[in-house]
Coordinates of C-alpha atoms in Angstrom, one line a residue:
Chain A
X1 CA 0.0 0.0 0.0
X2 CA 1.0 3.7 -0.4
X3 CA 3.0 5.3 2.4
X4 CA 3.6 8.2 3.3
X5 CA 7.1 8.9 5.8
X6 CA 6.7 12.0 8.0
X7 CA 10.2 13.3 9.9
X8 CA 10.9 14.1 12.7
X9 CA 8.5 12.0 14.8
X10 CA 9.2 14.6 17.6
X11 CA 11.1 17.9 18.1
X12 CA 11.8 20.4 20.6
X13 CA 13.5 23.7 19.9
X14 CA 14.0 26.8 21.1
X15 CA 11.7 30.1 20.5
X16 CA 13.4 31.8 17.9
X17 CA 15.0 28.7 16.0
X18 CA 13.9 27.5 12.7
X19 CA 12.2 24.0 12.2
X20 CA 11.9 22.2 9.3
X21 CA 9.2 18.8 8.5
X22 CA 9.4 16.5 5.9
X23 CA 6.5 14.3 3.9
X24 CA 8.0 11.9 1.7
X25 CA 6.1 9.6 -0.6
X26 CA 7.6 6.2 -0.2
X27 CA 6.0 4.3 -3.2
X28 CA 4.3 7.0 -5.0
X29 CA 4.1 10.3 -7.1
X30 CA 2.2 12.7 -5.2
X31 CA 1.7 15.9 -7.2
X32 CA -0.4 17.4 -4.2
X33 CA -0.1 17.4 -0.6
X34 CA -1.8 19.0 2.4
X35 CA -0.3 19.9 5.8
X36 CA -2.7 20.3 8.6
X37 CA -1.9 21.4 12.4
X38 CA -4.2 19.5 15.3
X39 CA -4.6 20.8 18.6
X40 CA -5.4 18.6 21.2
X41 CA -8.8 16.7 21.0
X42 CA -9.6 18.6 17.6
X43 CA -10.0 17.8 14.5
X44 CA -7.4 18.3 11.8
X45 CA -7.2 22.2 10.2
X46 CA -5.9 22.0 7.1
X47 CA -2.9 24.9 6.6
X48 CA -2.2 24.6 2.9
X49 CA -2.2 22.8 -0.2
X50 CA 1.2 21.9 -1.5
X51 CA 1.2 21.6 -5.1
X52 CA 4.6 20.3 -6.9
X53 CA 6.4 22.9 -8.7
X54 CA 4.3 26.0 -8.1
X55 CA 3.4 28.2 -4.6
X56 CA 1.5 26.8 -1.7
X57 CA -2.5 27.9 -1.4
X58 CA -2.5 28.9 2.1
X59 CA -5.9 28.9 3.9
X60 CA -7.1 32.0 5.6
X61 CA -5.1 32.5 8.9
X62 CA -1.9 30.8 8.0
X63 CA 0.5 33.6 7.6
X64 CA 2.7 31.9 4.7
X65 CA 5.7 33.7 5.7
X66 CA 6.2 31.7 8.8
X67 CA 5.0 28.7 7.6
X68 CA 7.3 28.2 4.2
X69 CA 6.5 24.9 2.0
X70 CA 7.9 23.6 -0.7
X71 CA 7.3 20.8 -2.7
X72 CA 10.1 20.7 -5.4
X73 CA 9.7 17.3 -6.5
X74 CA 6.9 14.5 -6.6
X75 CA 7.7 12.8 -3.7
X76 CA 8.9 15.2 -1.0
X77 CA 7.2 18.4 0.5
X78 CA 8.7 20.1 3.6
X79 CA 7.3 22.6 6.1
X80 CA 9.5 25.2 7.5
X81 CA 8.5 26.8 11.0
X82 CA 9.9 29.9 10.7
X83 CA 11.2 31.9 14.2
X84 CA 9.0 29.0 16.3
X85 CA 6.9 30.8 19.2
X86 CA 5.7 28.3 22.1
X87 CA 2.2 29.2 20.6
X88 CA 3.8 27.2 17.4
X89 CA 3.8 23.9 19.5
X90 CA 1.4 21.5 18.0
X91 CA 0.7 18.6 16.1
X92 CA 1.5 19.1 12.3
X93 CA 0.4 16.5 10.0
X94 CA 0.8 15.8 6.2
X95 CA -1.5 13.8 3.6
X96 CA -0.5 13.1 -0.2
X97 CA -2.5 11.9 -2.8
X98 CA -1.2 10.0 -5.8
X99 CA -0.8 11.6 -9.0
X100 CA -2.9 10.4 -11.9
X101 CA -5.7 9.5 -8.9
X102 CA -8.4 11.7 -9.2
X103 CA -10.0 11.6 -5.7
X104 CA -7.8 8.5 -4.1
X105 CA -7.8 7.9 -1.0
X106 CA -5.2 10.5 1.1
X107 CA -2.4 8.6 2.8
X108 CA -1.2 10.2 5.6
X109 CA 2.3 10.2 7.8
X110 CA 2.3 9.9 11.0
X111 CA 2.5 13.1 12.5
X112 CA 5.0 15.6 14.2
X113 CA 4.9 17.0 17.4
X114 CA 6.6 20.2 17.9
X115 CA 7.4 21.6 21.1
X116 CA 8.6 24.7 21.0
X117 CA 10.2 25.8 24.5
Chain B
X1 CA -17.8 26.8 1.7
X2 CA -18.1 23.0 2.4
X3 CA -18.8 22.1 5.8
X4 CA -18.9 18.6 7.5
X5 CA -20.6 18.3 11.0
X6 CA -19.9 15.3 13.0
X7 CA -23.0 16.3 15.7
X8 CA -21.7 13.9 18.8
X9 CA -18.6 14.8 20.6
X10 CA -18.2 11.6 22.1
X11 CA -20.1 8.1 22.2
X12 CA -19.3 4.6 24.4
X13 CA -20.3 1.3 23.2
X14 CA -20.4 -2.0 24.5
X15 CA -18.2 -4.7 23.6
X16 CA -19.6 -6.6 20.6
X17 CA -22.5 -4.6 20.5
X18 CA -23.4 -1.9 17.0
X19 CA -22.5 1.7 17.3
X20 CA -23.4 4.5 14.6
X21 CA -21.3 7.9 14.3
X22 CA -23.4 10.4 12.2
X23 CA -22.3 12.9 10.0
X24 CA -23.7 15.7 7.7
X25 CA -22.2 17.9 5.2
X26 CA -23.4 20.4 3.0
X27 CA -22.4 21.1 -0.4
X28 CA -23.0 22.2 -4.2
X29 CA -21.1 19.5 -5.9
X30 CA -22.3 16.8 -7.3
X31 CA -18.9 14.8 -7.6
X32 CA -17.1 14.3 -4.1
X33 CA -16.0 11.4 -2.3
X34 CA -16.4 10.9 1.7
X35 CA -14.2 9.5 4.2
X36 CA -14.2 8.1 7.5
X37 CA -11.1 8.0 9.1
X38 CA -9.8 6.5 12.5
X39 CA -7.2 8.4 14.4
X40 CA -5.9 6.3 17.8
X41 CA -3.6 7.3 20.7
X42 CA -1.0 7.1 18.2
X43 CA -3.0 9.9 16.1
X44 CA -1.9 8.1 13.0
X45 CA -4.7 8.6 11.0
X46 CA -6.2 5.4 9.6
X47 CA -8.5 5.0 6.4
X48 CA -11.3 3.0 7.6
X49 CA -14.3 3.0 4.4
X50 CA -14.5 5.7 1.5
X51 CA -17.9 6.6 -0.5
X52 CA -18.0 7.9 -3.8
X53 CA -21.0 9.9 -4.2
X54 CA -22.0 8.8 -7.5
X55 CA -22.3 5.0 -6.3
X56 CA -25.8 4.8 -4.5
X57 CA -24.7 1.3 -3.2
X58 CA -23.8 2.0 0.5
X59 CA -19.6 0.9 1.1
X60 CA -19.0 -1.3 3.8
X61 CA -15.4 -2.7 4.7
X62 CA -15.8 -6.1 6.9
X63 CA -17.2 -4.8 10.5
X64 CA -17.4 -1.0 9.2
X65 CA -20.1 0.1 6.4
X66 CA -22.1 3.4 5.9
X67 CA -25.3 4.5 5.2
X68 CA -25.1 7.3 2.9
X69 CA -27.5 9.8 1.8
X70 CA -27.0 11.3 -0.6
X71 CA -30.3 14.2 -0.6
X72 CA -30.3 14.3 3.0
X73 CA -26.0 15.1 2.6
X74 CA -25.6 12.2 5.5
X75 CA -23.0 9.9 5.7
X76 CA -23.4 7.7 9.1
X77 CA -20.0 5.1 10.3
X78 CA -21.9 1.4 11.6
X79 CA -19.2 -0.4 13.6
X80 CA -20.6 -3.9 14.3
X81 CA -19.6 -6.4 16.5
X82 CA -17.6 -3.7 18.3
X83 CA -13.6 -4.5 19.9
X84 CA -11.9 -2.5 22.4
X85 CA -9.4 -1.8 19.6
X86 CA -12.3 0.1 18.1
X87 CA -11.8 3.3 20.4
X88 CA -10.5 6.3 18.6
X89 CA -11.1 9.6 17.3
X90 CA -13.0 9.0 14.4
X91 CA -13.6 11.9 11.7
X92 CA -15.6 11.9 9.1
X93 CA -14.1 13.7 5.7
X94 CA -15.4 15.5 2.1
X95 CA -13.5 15.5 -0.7
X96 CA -14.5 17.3 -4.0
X97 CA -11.3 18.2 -6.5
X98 CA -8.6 19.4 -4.0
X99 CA -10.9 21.0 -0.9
X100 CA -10.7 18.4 1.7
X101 CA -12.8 19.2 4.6
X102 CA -12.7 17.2 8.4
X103 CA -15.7 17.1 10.8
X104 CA -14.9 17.7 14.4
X105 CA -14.4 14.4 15.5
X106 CA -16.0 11.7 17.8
X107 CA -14.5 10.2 20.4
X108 CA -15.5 6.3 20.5
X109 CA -15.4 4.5 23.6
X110 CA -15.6 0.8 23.9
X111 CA -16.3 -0.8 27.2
X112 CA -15.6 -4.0 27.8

């Protein structure tokens, strides 16, 4: 089955520092990918829409210049936290789905949880 | 805007007994796909059934099926024959092109 590989697991850093995620594809070409932040018991809010070779769409809210994607290739797509605040700690979260599947089912990684001290 | 409203916060279920999460979402497409999705402890988040709107035959997946509605915009999880490995934050999902919407969740508990 598709598989998607999510790293760090887990990171702590300091306020100020930069953090950066990565969603890799294992098995598949993913020309889109979504990364979503969950707060404790809540549901998933999806950030932005990675697209491969163009700009992220950003959802209202999500200031895109602290929260810098890329996707420069059709199996990795990376989210930089940008001068992390403790307010940044979370659960971040990415999905892909496979190119030339219309509507496939999203495979997700398995999470990172950033603490930000 | 697509919404998707998942209208119980949390439910608890009896070992082996039938459970039903609910779910409603409104819409103006006509071509979308729904998900239900279970996210443990481990908050890996775990496909569990998918419904494509234009099939009016109702998916089910072993122990897990749905009884979607398409006019009413319902799309409702049945969990039969209910395990303890069953408990989870379940969310239900909507998909139409690239928009992917999650419901609030529902916490499932299974007492044994």
């Amino acid at each position: 089955g598709a598989v998607v590989s999510q790293h760090p697991s887990r990171v702590i850093c300091k306020s100020g520092t930069s953090v950066k995620i990565e969603c890799r594809s294992l098995d598949f070409q993913a020309t889109t990918m979504f990364w979503y932040r969950q707060f404790p018991k809540q549901s998933l809010m999806l950030m932005a829409t990675s697209n491969e070779g163009s700009k992220a769409t950003y959802e209202q809210g999500v200031e895109k210049d602290k929260f810098l994607i890329n996707h420069a290739s059709l199996t990795l797509s990376t989210l930089t936290v940008t001068s992390a605040h403790p307010e940044d700690s979370s659960f971040y979260i990415c999905s892909a789905i496979r190119t030339g599947w219309a509507n496939s089912p999203l495979h997700f990684g398995n999470g990172t949880r950033l603490t930000v001290t | 805007a697509q919404t998707v409203t998942q209208s119980q916060p949390e439910m608890s279920v009896q070992e082996a007994e039938t459970v039903t999460l609910s779910c409603t979402y409104d819409t103006s497409e006509s071509d979308y796909y729904l998900f239900w999705y279970k996210q443990p402890p481990s908050r890996q988040m775990i496909l569990v059934i998918r419904q494509e709107a234009y099939k009016q035959q109702n998916a089910t997946e072993n122990r897990f099926s749905v009884n979607f509605q398409k006019a009413a915009k319902s799309f409702s999880l049945k969990i039969s024959d209910s395990q303890l490995g069953d408990a989870a934050m379940y969310f239900c999902a909507y998909l139409a092109g690239n928009m992917l919407t999650f419901g609030g969740g529902t916490r499932l508990m299974v007492k044994p």
